[in-house]
Amino acid sequence: MSLVADPLKQILSPLKMAQLHNNNSAILIVDMQYLDAHPEYGLIQIAKQHGIDTKYYEDRLKVAIKNIQLLLKACRENGLEVIYCTIESMTKDGRDRSKEHKKANLHASPNSKEGEVIEELRPMHDEMVFKKTCSGVFNGSNIDQKLRNLKIDNLIITGVLTNQCVDTAVRDAADRGYDVVLVTDACAAFHESLHQASLEILEGIYCCVESTKKVVDHIYQINR
């Protein structure tokens, strides 16, 4: 099923990939934690309890994890800032969570396994992890202030879910003046149609949509 063509894309100049220099660019990895991105925890278990087929999502996660690893390697080797955001409450009972997370029964208590970034993508050294209790990292944390302090202008965004927290991060970053590159094969949603719909809506207005290979090649070329 094809979406209706967005007339704005016929008016606006197409977005090109930002020059991802190590002095002004960062990768933001959204919610790649045990709560959202591991088959034995959180979101996937909740979905299965409600009879939701998670096979596509689990398969897509495997691809996204491998591609995020490639992106992390490129960013770390070339000095780009590596930043994570995760869902984690400030309180054990999660009373500080947003209404949407309470309704969805999404909760990672402080210092819990569910709140940790999955082992395959674990932060290194002093890489920053921003904690939130809502879909939007810009609304739920002080990430914008820290990015300004770091003089970051460009963001590479990856993670889950494409049509929810990733989508929100892209829109909010664009609204705040960041140039955003959304990596299509380093994200995942519960269904291909949801993933593709988000990409189609975001591309060209809120972000540039590129493959892992193209972004990795670009990082090495710009920073060599």
Short mmCIF file of C-alpha atoms in Angstrom, two decimals:
data_model
loop_
_atom_site.label_atom_id
_atom_site.label_comp_id
_atom_site.label_asym_id
_atom_site.label_seq_id
_atom_site.Cartn_x
_atom_site.Cartn_y
_atom_site.Cartn_z
CA MET A 1 0.00 0.00 0.00
CA SER A 2 1.42 3.35 -1.02
CA LEU A 3 0.84 6.49 1.00
CA VAL A 4 -0.65 9.61 -0.56
CA ALA A 5 2.15 11.79 -1.94
CA ASP A 6 3.03 14.66 0.37
CA PRO A 7 2.71 17.93 -1.60
CA LEU A 8 5.25 19.61 0.70
CA LYS A 9 7.95 17.36 -0.74
CA GLN A 10 7.27 18.84 -4.15
CA ILE A 11 7.77 22.35 -2.78
CA LEU A 12 10.69 21.95 -0.37
CA SER A 13 14.25 21.37 -1.49
CA PRO A 14 15.29 17.75 -0.80
CA LEU A 15 17.42 17.27 2.30
CA LYS A 16 20.98 16.10 1.78
CA MET A 17 23.03 14.16 4.30
CA ALA A 18 24.83 16.50 6.69
CA GLN A 19 28.61 16.66 6.72
CA LEU A 20 29.17 14.33 9.67
CA HIS A 21 32.38 15.79 11.08
CA ASN A 22 33.65 14.58 14.44
CA ASN A 23 33.50 18.10 15.90
CA ASN A 24 29.78 18.66 15.33
CA SER A 25 28.05 15.28 14.93
CA ALA A 26 26.73 12.52 17.17
CA ILE A 27 24.89 9.23 16.93
CA LEU A 28 21.77 8.87 19.09
CA ILE A 29 20.71 5.29 19.85
CA VAL A 30 17.09 5.21 20.99
CA ASP A 31 15.78 2.63 23.49
CA MET A 32 18.03 -0.27 22.49
CA GLN A 33 17.64 -1.72 25.97
CA TYR A 34 16.38 -4.94 27.48
CA LEU A 35 12.91 -3.44 27.99
CA ASP A 36 12.39 -2.71 24.29
CA ALA A 37 14.96 -4.70 22.33
CA HIS A 38 15.40 -8.13 23.92
CA PRO A 39 13.05 -11.09 23.30
CA GLU A 40 13.05 -12.21 26.93
CA TYR A 41 12.02 -8.89 28.46
CA GLY A 42 9.50 -6.09 28.48
CA LEU A 43 7.83 -5.04 25.26
CA ILE A 44 8.15 -8.32 23.38
CA GLN A 45 6.88 -10.34 26.34
CA ILE A 46 3.96 -7.95 26.84
CA ALA A 47 3.10 -8.23 23.15
CA LYS A 48 3.16 -12.03 23.27
CA GLN A 49 0.87 -12.04 26.31
CA HIS A 50 -1.64 -10.12 24.22
CA GLY A 51 -1.37 -12.53 21.30
CA ILE A 52 0.68 -10.17 19.10
CA ASP A 53 3.02 -11.80 16.59
CA THR A 54 6.54 -10.53 17.33
CA LYS A 55 8.49 -12.52 14.71
CA TYR A 56 8.92 -9.64 12.29
CA TYR A 57 10.07 -7.32 15.08
CA GLU A 58 12.53 -9.86 16.49
CA ASP A 59 13.96 -10.55 13.04
CA ARG A 60 14.22 -6.84 12.31
CA LEU A 61 15.98 -6.26 15.65
CA LYS A 62 18.74 -8.69 14.69
CA VAL A 63 19.42 -6.69 11.54
CA ALA A 64 19.25 -3.36 13.36
CA ILE A 65 21.66 -4.50 16.09
CA LYS A 66 24.29 -5.57 13.54
CA ASN A 67 23.96 -2.28 11.69
CA ILE A 68 24.12 -0.18 14.85
CA GLN A 69 27.32 -2.04 15.73
CA LEU A 70 28.79 -0.95 12.39
CA LEU A 71 27.70 2.64 13.01
CA LEU A 72 29.14 2.59 16.53
CA LYS A 73 32.46 1.33 15.23
CA ALA A 74 32.61 4.09 12.61
CA CYS A 75 31.63 6.80 15.10
CA ARG A 76 34.06 5.65 17.77
CA GLU A 77 36.97 5.25 15.37
CA ASN A 78 36.36 8.71 13.92
CA GLY A 79 35.64 10.59 17.13
CA LEU A 80 31.91 11.28 16.73
CA GLU A 81 29.99 11.57 19.98
CA VAL A 82 28.04 8.42 20.95
CA ILE A 83 24.83 9.06 22.89
CA TYR A 84 22.09 6.74 24.14
CA CYS A 85 18.63 7.25 25.52
CA THR A 86 16.70 4.65 27.51
CA ILE A 87 13.40 4.30 29.30
CA GLU A 88 13.98 4.25 33.05
CA SER A 89 11.94 5.61 35.93
CA MET A 90 13.31 7.63 38.82
CA THR A 91 11.11 5.66 41.24
CA LYS A 92 10.86 1.93 41.89
CA ASP A 93 7.09 1.86 41.42
CA GLY A 94 7.25 4.03 38.30
CA ARG A 95 4.88 6.67 39.57
CA ASP A 96 6.91 9.31 37.71
CA ARG A 97 6.18 7.68 34.33
CA SER A 98 4.13 9.38 31.65
CA LYS A 99 0.48 8.40 31.31
CA GLU A 100 1.18 6.61 28.03
CA HIS A 101 3.82 4.39 29.66
CA LYS A 102 1.53 3.59 32.57
CA LYS A 103 -1.27 2.60 30.19
CA ALA A 104 1.12 0.42 28.17
CA ASN A 105 2.61 -1.11 31.35
CA LEU A 106 6.10 -0.05 30.27
CA HIS A 107 8.38 0.28 33.26
CA ALA A 108 12.08 -0.03 33.98
CA SER A 109 12.87 0.67 37.60
CA PRO A 110 16.13 2.41 38.58
CA ASN A 111 19.23 0.28 37.90
CA SER A 112 17.10 -2.61 36.61
CA LYS A 113 18.03 -5.06 33.87
CA GLU A 114 15.17 -3.72 31.76
CA GLY A 115 16.73 -0.26 31.87
CA GLU A 116 20.15 -1.40 30.63
CA VAL A 117 21.33 -1.04 27.05
CA ILE A 118 21.55 -4.54 25.55
CA GLU A 119 24.93 -6.25 25.78
CA GLU A 120 25.66 -6.08 22.05
CA LEU A 121 25.50 -2.27 22.07
CA ARG A 122 26.71 -1.48 25.57
CA PRO A 123 28.10 2.06 26.09
CA MET A 124 31.85 2.40 26.44
CA HIS A 125 33.96 4.68 28.64
CA ASP A 126 32.06 7.90 29.38
CA GLU A 127 29.44 7.79 26.61
CA MET A 128 26.27 9.50 27.79
CA VAL A 129 22.96 7.77 28.51
CA PHE A 130 19.85 9.93 28.88
CA LYS A 131 16.93 8.42 30.79
CA LYS A 132 13.31 9.20 30.02
CA THR A 133 9.82 8.11 31.01
CA CYS A 134 7.99 9.18 27.85
CA SER A 135 8.37 8.66 24.12
CA GLY A 136 10.39 11.79 23.43
CA VAL A 137 13.96 12.10 24.66
CA PHE A 138 13.94 15.85 23.99
CA ASN A 139 10.80 16.29 26.11
CA GLY A 140 11.85 13.75 28.75
CA SER A 141 15.48 14.74 29.40
CA ASN A 142 17.99 17.59 29.19
CA ILE A 143 19.59 16.17 26.04
CA ASP A 144 19.09 19.38 24.07
CA GLN A 145 21.12 21.40 26.59
CA LYS A 146 23.93 18.83 26.56
CA LEU A 147 24.02 18.70 22.76
CA ARG A 148 24.30 22.50 22.69
CA ASN A 149 27.16 22.31 25.20
CA LEU A 150 28.89 19.79 22.93
CA LYS A 151 28.28 22.03 19.89
CA ILE A 152 26.47 19.21 18.10
CA ASP A 153 24.61 20.28 14.97
CA ASN A 154 24.05 16.90 13.28
CA LEU A 155 22.41 13.77 14.64
CA ILE A 156 22.45 10.22 13.30
CA ILE A 157 19.39 8.53 14.80
CA THR A 158 18.80 4.78 15.17
CA GLY A 159 16.82 2.44 17.45
CA VAL A 160 13.26 1.46 18.30
CA LEU A 161 10.44 1.80 17.64
CA THR A 162 10.69 3.47 14.24
CA ASN A 163 7.11 4.74 14.39
CA GLN A 164 7.18 5.80 18.03
CA CYS A 165 10.22 6.93 20.04
CA VAL A 166 12.51 7.13 17.00
CA ASP A 167 9.93 9.13 15.07
CA THR A 168 9.47 11.49 18.01
CA ALA A 169 13.23 11.98 18.41
CA VAL A 170 13.60 12.82 14.72
CA ARG A 171 10.76 15.35 14.71
CA ASP A 172 11.83 17.01 17.95
CA ALA A 173 15.46 17.23 16.84
CA ALA A 174 14.47 18.76 13.51
CA ASP A 175 12.20 21.28 15.24
CA ARG A 176 15.17 22.34 17.38
CA GLY A 177 17.37 22.96 14.37
CA TYR A 178 19.45 19.78 14.19
CA ASP A 179 20.23 18.19 10.83
CA VAL A 180 19.07 14.60 11.20
CA VAL A 181 20.09 11.44 9.40
CA LEU A 182 17.71 8.54 10.09
CA VAL A 183 19.32 5.17 9.36
CA THR A 184 16.61 3.04 7.80
CA ASP A 185 18.15 -0.40 8.38
CA ALA A 186 19.27 0.42 11.94
CA CYS A 187 15.70 0.88 13.20
CA ALA A 188 12.82 -1.52 13.87
CA ALA A 189 9.04 -1.51 14.27
CA PHE A 190 6.50 -4.25 14.89
CA HIS A 191 5.44 -4.34 11.24
CA GLU A 192 7.05 -3.41 7.94
CA SER A 193 4.14 -1.13 7.08
CA LEU A 194 4.67 0.91 10.26
CA HIS A 195 8.39 1.17 9.62
CA GLN A 196 7.96 2.23 6.01
CA ALA A 197 5.16 4.68 6.76
CA SER A 198 7.33 6.51 9.27
CA LEU A 199 10.25 6.68 6.86
CA GLU A 200 8.02 7.97 4.07
CA ILE A 201 6.52 10.69 6.25
CA LEU A 202 9.79 11.82 7.86
CA GLU A 203 12.07 11.71 4.83
CA GLY A 204 12.77 14.98 3.13
CA ILE A 205 10.98 17.16 5.68
CA TYR A 206 12.32 16.19 9.09
CA CYS A 207 15.38 14.20 8.12
CA CYS A 208 17.51 12.58 5.48
CA VAL A 209 16.95 8.79 5.31
CA GLU A 210 20.00 6.70 4.48
CA SER A 211 21.32 3.15 4.76
CA THR A 212 23.94 2.04 7.27
CA LYS A 213 26.49 1.48 4.51
CA LYS A 214 26.06 4.96 3.10
CA VAL A 215 26.34 6.62 6.52
CA VAL A 216 29.38 4.56 7.53
CA ASP A 217 31.15 5.28 4.23
CA HIS A 218 30.35 8.97 4.61
CA ILE A 219 31.75 9.11 8.17
CA TYR A 220 35.06 7.55 7.11
CA GLN A 221 35.32 9.76 4.03
CA ILE A 222 34.57 13.03 5.87
CA ASN A 223 36.88 12.36 8.80
CA ARG A 224 39.90 10.71 7.14
#
